[in-house]
Coordinates of C-alpha atoms and ligand atoms in Angstrom, one line a residue:
X1 CA 8.9 -26.2 -33.8
X2 CA 11.2 -25.2 -36.7
X3 CA 14.7 -24.3 -35.6
X4 CA 15.5 -20.7 -36.2
X5 CA 17.6 -20.2 -39.4
X6 CA 21.4 -19.8 -38.9
X7 CA 22.5 -16.2 -38.6
X8 CA 25.3 -15.1 -40.8
X9 CA 27.1 -11.8 -41.6
X10 CA 27.8 -10.2 -44.9
X11 CA 29.5 -7.0 -46.2
X12 CA 27.0 -4.5 -47.4
X13 CA 29.3 -1.6 -48.2
X14 CA 33.0 -0.7 -48.5
X15 CA 34.8 2.6 -48.2
X16 CA 38.3 4.0 -48.0
X17 CA 40.4 7.1 -47.7
X18 CA 43.9 8.1 -48.7
X19 CA 45.4 11.3 -47.5
X20 CA 45.9 13.7 -50.5
X21 CA 49.7 14.0 -50.1
X22 CA 51.2 11.3 -52.4
X23 CA 55.0 10.8 -52.1
X24 CA 56.6 8.8 -54.8
X25 CA 59.9 6.9 -54.4
X26 CA 62.0 9.5 -56.2
X27 CA 60.7 12.3 -53.9
X28 CA 61.2 10.2 -50.8
X29 CA 64.7 9.3 -51.9
X30 CA 65.4 13.0 -52.3
X31 CA 64.1 13.8 -48.8
X32 CA 66.2 11.1 -47.3
X33 CA 69.3 12.1 -49.2
X34 CA 69.1 15.5 -47.5
X35 CA 69.9 13.6 -44.3
X36 CA 72.6 11.5 -45.9
X37 CA 70.4 8.4 -46.2
X38 CA 70.8 6.6 -49.5
X39 CA 68.0 4.8 -51.3
X40 CA 66.5 4.7 -54.8
X41 CA 63.3 4.1 -56.7
X42 CA 65.0 1.1 -58.4
X43 CA 65.8 -0.6 -55.0
X44 CA 62.4 0.0 -53.5
X45 CA 60.5 -1.2 -56.7
X46 CA 62.7 -4.2 -57.1
X47 CA 62.6 -5.4 -53.5
X48 CA 59.0 -4.5 -52.6
X49 CA 56.9 -3.3 -55.7
X50 CA 56.2 -0.1 -53.9
X51 CA 56.2 3.1 -56.1
X52 CA 54.4 5.6 -53.9
X53 CA 52.7 6.1 -50.5
X54 CA 50.4 8.7 -49.0
X55 CA 51.2 10.7 -45.8
X56 CA 48.8 12.7 -43.7
X57 CA 49.3 16.4 -43.1
X58 CA 50.6 17.4 -39.7
X59 CA 47.8 17.1 -37.0
X60 CA 45.6 14.7 -38.9
X61 CA 44.8 11.7 -36.7
X62 CA 43.9 8.1 -37.3
X63 CA 40.3 8.8 -36.3
X64 CA 40.1 11.6 -39.0
X65 CA 40.9 9.3 -41.9
X66 CA 38.9 6.4 -40.3
X67 CA 35.8 8.6 -40.2
X68 CA 36.2 9.4 -43.9
X69 CA 36.5 5.7 -44.9
X70 CA 33.6 4.9 -42.6
X71 CA 31.3 7.5 -44.2
X72 CA 32.0 6.1 -47.7
X73 CA 31.3 2.5 -46.4
X74 CA 28.0 3.7 -44.8
X75 CA 27.0 5.5 -47.9
X76 CA 27.7 2.4 -50.0
X77 CA 25.6 0.3 -47.6
X78 CA 22.8 2.8 -47.6
X79 CA 23.0 3.1 -43.8
X80 CA 23.0 6.0 -41.4
X81 CA 25.6 6.2 -38.5
X82 CA 22.9 5.8 -35.9
X83 CA 22.0 2.3 -37.3
X84 CA 25.4 1.0 -36.3
X85 CA 25.6 -1.0 -33.1
X86 CA 29.3 -2.1 -33.2
X87 CA 32.5 -0.3 -34.2
X88 CA 35.6 -2.4 -34.3
X89 CA 38.7 -0.5 -35.4
X90 CA 42.1 -2.1 -36.1
X91 CA 45.1 0.1 -35.6
X92 CA 48.6 0.3 -34.2
X93 CA 48.6 4.1 -34.3
X94 CA 45.7 5.1 -32.1
X95 CA 44.9 8.8 -31.5
X96 CA 45.5 8.4 -27.8
X97 CA 46.7 5.8 -25.2
X98 CA 43.0 5.6 -24.3
X99 CA 40.1 5.8 -24.9
X100 CA 40.0 3.7 -28.0
X101 CA 40.1 5.3 -31.5
X102 CA 36.8 3.4 -32.1
X103 CA 35.1 5.5 -29.4
X104 CA 36.6 8.7 -31.0
X105 CA 35.2 7.6 -34.4
X106 CA 31.9 6.9 -32.7
X107 CA 31.8 10.4 -31.4
X108 CA 32.8 12.0 -34.7
X109 CA 30.1 10.0 -36.6
X110 CA 27.4 10.7 -34.0
X111 CA 27.0 7.0 -33.0
X112 CA 25.8 6.5 -29.4
X113 CA 25.4 3.2 -27.7
X114 CA 26.4 -0.2 -29.0
X115 CA 29.9 -1.4 -28.5
X116 CA 33.1 0.2 -29.7
X117 CA 36.7 -1.0 -29.3
X118 CA 40.1 -1.2 -30.9
X119 CA 41.9 -4.3 -32.1
X120 CA 45.7 -4.4 -31.9
X121 CA 47.1 -7.1 -34.2
X122 CA 49.3 -4.8 -36.3
X123 CA 49.1 -5.7 -40.0
X124 CA 46.7 -8.6 -39.3
X125 CA 44.4 -6.2 -37.4
X126 CA 41.6 -5.9 -40.1
X127 CA 41.4 -9.7 -40.5
X128 CA 41.1 -10.0 -36.7
X129 CA 38.5 -7.2 -36.5
X130 CA 36.4 -8.7 -39.3
X131 CA 36.5 -12.2 -37.8
X132 CA 35.5 -10.8 -34.4
X133 CA 32.7 -8.7 -35.8
X134 CA 31.4 -11.7 -37.7
X135 CA 31.3 -13.9 -34.6
X136 CA 29.7 -11.1 -32.6
X137 CA 26.9 -10.8 -35.2
X138 CA 26.5 -14.6 -35.5
X139 CA 26.1 -14.9 -31.7
X140 CA 23.6 -12.0 -31.6
X141 CA 25.8 -9.5 -29.7
X142 CA 25.5 -7.1 -32.6
X143 CA 23.6 -6.7 -35.8
X144 CA 25.2 -3.9 -37.9
X145 CA 28.9 -3.3 -37.5
X146 CA 31.4 -0.8 -38.9
X147 CA 34.8 -2.6 -39.2
X148 CA 37.7 -0.3 -39.9
X149 CA 41.4 -0.5 -40.4
X150 CA 43.1 2.9 -40.1
X151 CA 46.7 3.9 -39.7
X152 CA 49.0 7.0 -39.5
X153 CA 52.2 5.0 -39.7
X154 CA 54.2 8.0 -40.8
X155 CA 54.1 9.1 -37.1
X156 CA 56.1 6.0 -36.0
X157 CA 58.6 5.9 -38.9
X158 CA 62.3 6.6 -38.4
X159 CA 63.2 8.6 -41.5
X160 CA 66.8 7.8 -40.7
X161 CA 66.2 4.1 -41.1
X162 CA 66.0 3.2 -44.8
X163 CA 65.2 -0.4 -44.1
X164 CA 61.7 0.6 -42.8
X165 CA 60.8 4.2 -43.7
X166 CA 60.5 3.5 -47.4
X167 CA 57.9 0.7 -46.8
X168 CA 55.0 2.2 -45.0
X169 CA 52.2 4.7 -45.7
X170 CA 49.0 6.2 -44.1
X171 CA 45.4 5.3 -45.0
X172 CA 42.1 3.9 -43.9
X173 CA 39.5 1.3 -45.2
X174 CA 36.2 0.3 -43.8
X175 CA 33.3 -2.1 -44.3
X176 CA 29.7 -2.3 -43.0
X177 CA 29.0 -5.9 -41.9
X178 CA 25.4 -6.8 -41.3
X179 CA 23.4 -9.8 -40.0
X180 CA 22.0 -11.8 -42.9
X181 CA 20.2 -15.1 -43.6
X182 CA 22.7 -16.0 -46.3
X183 CA 26.4 -16.4 -45.5
X184 CA 28.8 -13.7 -46.6
X185 CA 31.7 -14.5 -44.3
X186 CA 32.2 -18.3 -44.9
X187 CA 35.2 -19.1 -42.6
X188 CA 37.9 -17.3 -40.6
X189 CA 41.0 -18.3 -38.8
X190 CA 43.2 -16.3 -36.5
X191 CA 46.7 -17.1 -35.1
X192 CA 49.5 -15.5 -33.1
X193 CA 53.0 -16.7 -32.0
X194 CA 54.5 -14.4 -29.3
X195 CA 57.9 -16.0 -29.7
X196 CA 58.4 -13.6 -32.5
X197 CA 57.5 -10.3 -30.7
X198 CA 60.9 -8.8 -31.5
X199 CA 61.1 -9.2 -35.2
X200 CA 58.5 -6.4 -35.9
X201 CA 57.8 -3.9 -33.1
X202 CA 57.7 -0.3 -31.8
X203 CA 59.3 -1.0 -28.5
X204 CA 58.7 2.4 -26.8
X205 CA 56.1 3.3 -24.2
X206 CA 54.5 6.3 -22.5
X207 CA 55.7 6.4 -18.9
X208 CA 56.3 9.0 -16.3
X209 CA 55.1 11.9 -18.5
X210 CA 57.4 11.0 -21.5
X211 CA 58.0 8.5 -24.2
X212 CA 60.5 6.1 -22.9
X213 CA 62.5 3.7 -25.1
X214 CA 62.4 3.6 -28.9
X215 CA 59.2 5.0 -30.4
X216 CA 59.9 3.9 -34.0
X217 CA 59.1 0.8 -36.1
X218 CA 61.9 -1.8 -36.0
X219 CA 61.8 -4.8 -38.2
X220 CA 63.9 -7.8 -39.2
X221 CA 62.6 -7.8 -42.7
X222 CA 64.1 -11.1 -43.8
X223 CA 62.7 -12.9 -40.7
X224 CA 59.3 -11.4 -41.3
X225 CA 59.5 -12.3 -45.0
X226 CA 60.3 -16.0 -44.4
X227 CA 57.5 -16.5 -41.7
X228 CA 54.9 -14.6 -43.8
X229 CA 55.2 -16.8 -46.9
X230 CA 54.7 -20.0 -44.9
X231 CA 51.8 -18.9 -42.6
X232 CA 49.8 -17.2 -45.4
X233 CA 49.8 -20.5 -47.3
X234 CA 48.8 -22.7 -44.3
X235 CA 46.1 -20.4 -43.0
X236 CA 44.6 -20.0 -46.5
X237 CA 44.4 -23.7 -47.0
X238 CA 42.8 -24.0 -43.6
X239 CA 40.0 -21.5 -44.2
X240 CA 39.3 -23.0 -47.6
X241 CA 39.0 -26.5 -46.1
X242 CA 36.7 -25.2 -43.4
X243 CA 34.4 -23.7 -46.0
X244 CA 34.6 -26.7 -48.3
X245 CA 36.0 -24.6 -51.1
X246 CA 39.1 -25.1 -53.4
X247 CA 41.8 -22.6 -54.2
X248 CA 40.6 -22.7 -57.8
X249 CA 37.2 -21.4 -56.7
X250 CA 38.6 -18.1 -55.4
X251 CA 37.7 -15.2 -57.6
X252 CA 39.9 -12.6 -55.8
X253 CA 42.8 -12.9 -53.3
X254 CA 43.6 -9.9 -51.1
X255 CA 46.7 -10.5 -49.1
X256 CA 48.1 -7.9 -46.7
X257 CA 49.8 -5.4 -49.0
X258 CA 53.4 -5.3 -47.7
X259 CA 55.6 -6.6 -50.4
X260 CA 54.7 -7.7 -54.0
X261 CA 57.2 -10.6 -53.8
X262 CA 55.4 -12.0 -50.7
X263 CA 52.0 -11.6 -52.4
X264 CA 53.1 -13.3 -55.6
X265 CA 54.7 -16.1 -53.7
X266 CA 51.5 -16.6 -51.6
X267 CA 49.4 -16.8 -54.7
X268 CA 51.8 -19.1 -56.5
X269 CA 52.0 -21.6 -53.6
X270 CA 48.2 -21.7 -53.4
X271 CA 47.8 -22.0 -57.1
X272 CA 45.9 -18.8 -57.6
X273 CA 46.7 -17.0 -60.9
X274 CA 48.4 -13.6 -60.5
X275 CA 45.4 -11.9 -62.4
X276 CA 43.2 -12.7 -59.3
X277 CA 45.5 -10.9 -56.9
X278 CA 44.3 -7.4 -55.9
X279 CA 47.5 -5.3 -55.7
X280 CA 47.6 -1.8 -54.2
X281 CA 50.9 -1.9 -52.5
X282 CA 52.5 -0.2 -55.5
X283 CA 50.4 3.0 -54.9
X284 CA 49.7 2.8 -51.2
X285 CA 52.9 1.2 -49.7
X286 CA 52.3 -0.9 -46.6
X287 CA 49.4 0.7 -44.6
X288 CA 49.4 -2.0 -41.9
X289 CA 45.8 -2.7 -40.7
X290 CA 44.3 -0.4 -43.4
X291 CA 45.9 -2.3 -46.3
X292 CA 43.3 -5.0 -46.8
X293 CA 40.1 -2.9 -46.5
X294 CA 41.7 -0.3 -48.7
X295 CA 42.5 -2.8 -51.4
X296 CA 39.0 -4.3 -51.1
X297 CA 37.4 -1.0 -51.6
X298 CA 39.6 -0.1 -54.6
X299 CA 38.7 -3.4 -56.2
X300 CA 35.0 -3.0 -55.5
X301 CA 34.8 0.6 -56.7
X302 CA 37.0 -0.2 -59.7
X303 CA 34.4 -2.8 -60.8
X304 CA 36.6 -5.8 -60.3
X305 CA 35.0 -7.5 -57.3
X306 CA 31.3 -8.1 -58.0
X307 CA 28.4 -9.2 -55.8
X308 CA 28.5 -13.0 -55.2
X309 CA 32.2 -13.4 -56.0
X310 CA 34.4 -15.2 -53.5
X311 CA 37.3 -13.2 -51.9
X312 CA 40.1 -14.5 -49.7
X313 CA 41.6 -12.0 -47.3
X314 CA 45.0 -12.8 -45.8
X315 CA 46.7 -10.9 -43.0
X316 CA 50.1 -11.2 -41.5
X317 CA 52.2 -8.9 -39.3
X318 CA 53.7 -8.0 -35.9
X319 CA 53.1 -10.2 -32.9
X320 CA 53.7 -12.4 -34.9
X321 CA 50.1 -12.6 -36.0
X322 CA 48.3 -14.0 -39.0
X323 CA 44.9 -15.0 -40.2
X324 CA 42.5 -15.3 -43.1
X325 CA 38.8 -14.7 -43.9
X326 CA 37.0 -16.3 -46.8
X327 CA 33.8 -14.6 -47.9
X328 CA 31.2 -14.3 -50.7
X329 CA 30.9 -10.6 -51.4
Ligands
UT7_1 O1 53.6 -5.4 -42.6 C1 54.3 -6.3 -41.9 C2 54.9 -7.3 -42.8 N1 56.2 -6.8 -43.2 C3 56.7 -7.4 -44.3 O2 56.1 -8.2 -44.9 C4 58.2 -7.1 -44.7 C5 58.9 -8.3 -45.1 N2 60.2 -8.1 -45.6 C6 60.5 -7.5 -46.7 O3 59.6 -7.0 -47.4 C7 61.9 -7.4 -47.2 O4 62.7 -8.2 -46.3 C8 62.5 -5.9 -47.2 C9 61.8 -5.2 -48.3 C10 62.2 -5.3 -45.9 C11 64.0 -6.0 -47.5 O5 64.2 -6.7 -48.7 P1 65.4 -7.8 -48.7 O6 65.4 -8.3 -50.1 O7 65.1 -8.8 -47.6 O8 66.7 -6.9 -48.4 P2 67.8 -7.0 -47.3 O9 67.2 -6.7 -46.0 O10 68.4 -8.4 -47.5 O11 68.8 -5.9 -47.7 C12 69.6 -6.1 -48.9 C13 70.5 -4.8 -49.0 C14 71.3 -4.5 -47.8 O12 72.6 -4.1 -48.1 P3 73.8 -5.1 -48.1 O13 73.9 -5.6 -46.7 O14 73.5 -6.2 -49.0 O15 74.9 -4.3 -48.6 C15 70.5 -3.4 -47.1 O16 71.4 -2.6 -46.4 O17 69.7 -3.7 -49.3 C16 70.1 -2.6 -48.3 N3 68.9 -1.8 -48.1 C17 68.6 -0.7 -48.9 N4 69.2 -0.2 -50.0 C18 68.6 0.9 -50.5 C19 68.0 -1.9 -47.1 N5 67.0 -1.0 -47.3 C20 67.4 -0.2 -48.4 C21 66.8 0.9 -49.0 N6 67.5 1.4 -50.1 N7 65.7 1.5 -48.6

């Protein structure tokens, strides 16, 4: 008897959504100045590479923008919502405490049955979600997944804290991941180190009918910066080794879009030329779990990433969490 061929997963469609309200650095600086907070376009561009970010209108939820991104991904894959049997949604800004935003997205798209759940790994969320969906497909738990990263970070920004509020934005990205005979996802690796919980967190909680504690993003930027550069390098080398590929073979590198300096340093250490970096942080800011699928979709729709090319996704963020996925698109 012939052994059954190995089951793999591959991306069959990408999609994204940015809220229409674009706020550039000058406009944000002007808003902050009204509260006596000083910042400038020059500081933000020099330290981060960010020039603008998008913010949702009041009342718009994470599931709303996730659904928009998911519809674009489904359309690109030529799939209908009812063909999806798994929704994995990465977010740190869910619509509700529970149920999961993935279930709310399921309802809004008209998907019934199959599995749906959220992944909480902050800015590494999409890499975690994609690696999980891939392993669920390979083991036969699912066949056709929607993997989404979506965030309304503006809800948890303290606009009186200039060290964080200039960095983040809102947005959503999605992919359809399907079972296939040929490999798309080649190798993945996920990590966390809870010793660093405090360097990037929103420490508040809902308790006794109110939000107790601090409900805003707090970050030790320099600590995050130093850790990020090292772990992105080691995890990237590790997935490349697992797949038997070299850094020179990478067509495109999509790191989490937090800071242009971190991204350039990660590429330099790995020996990947800057032209192969996909950069959207300048126009999107840091959209946490949405940043990688947003950048992927922008590069696919912009005609840069083509079928068959290899792409290295690298996530890093609160937890401390990090991970990478190497794939052939
Ligand atoms: O998505 C999760 C991953 N997150 C990240 O990857 C973030 C990683 N960290 C970073 O990107 C950088 O550390 C930041 C962009 C957050 C900060 O850049 P930095 O070069 O590390 O600046 P710093 O924290 O050392 O601050 C330098 C100066 C300080 O003033 P003094 O003490 O030198 O007088 C800050 O008070 O810049 C000041 N500063 C600002 N000035 C104008 C901090 N924020 C601002 C601001 N505008 N928005």
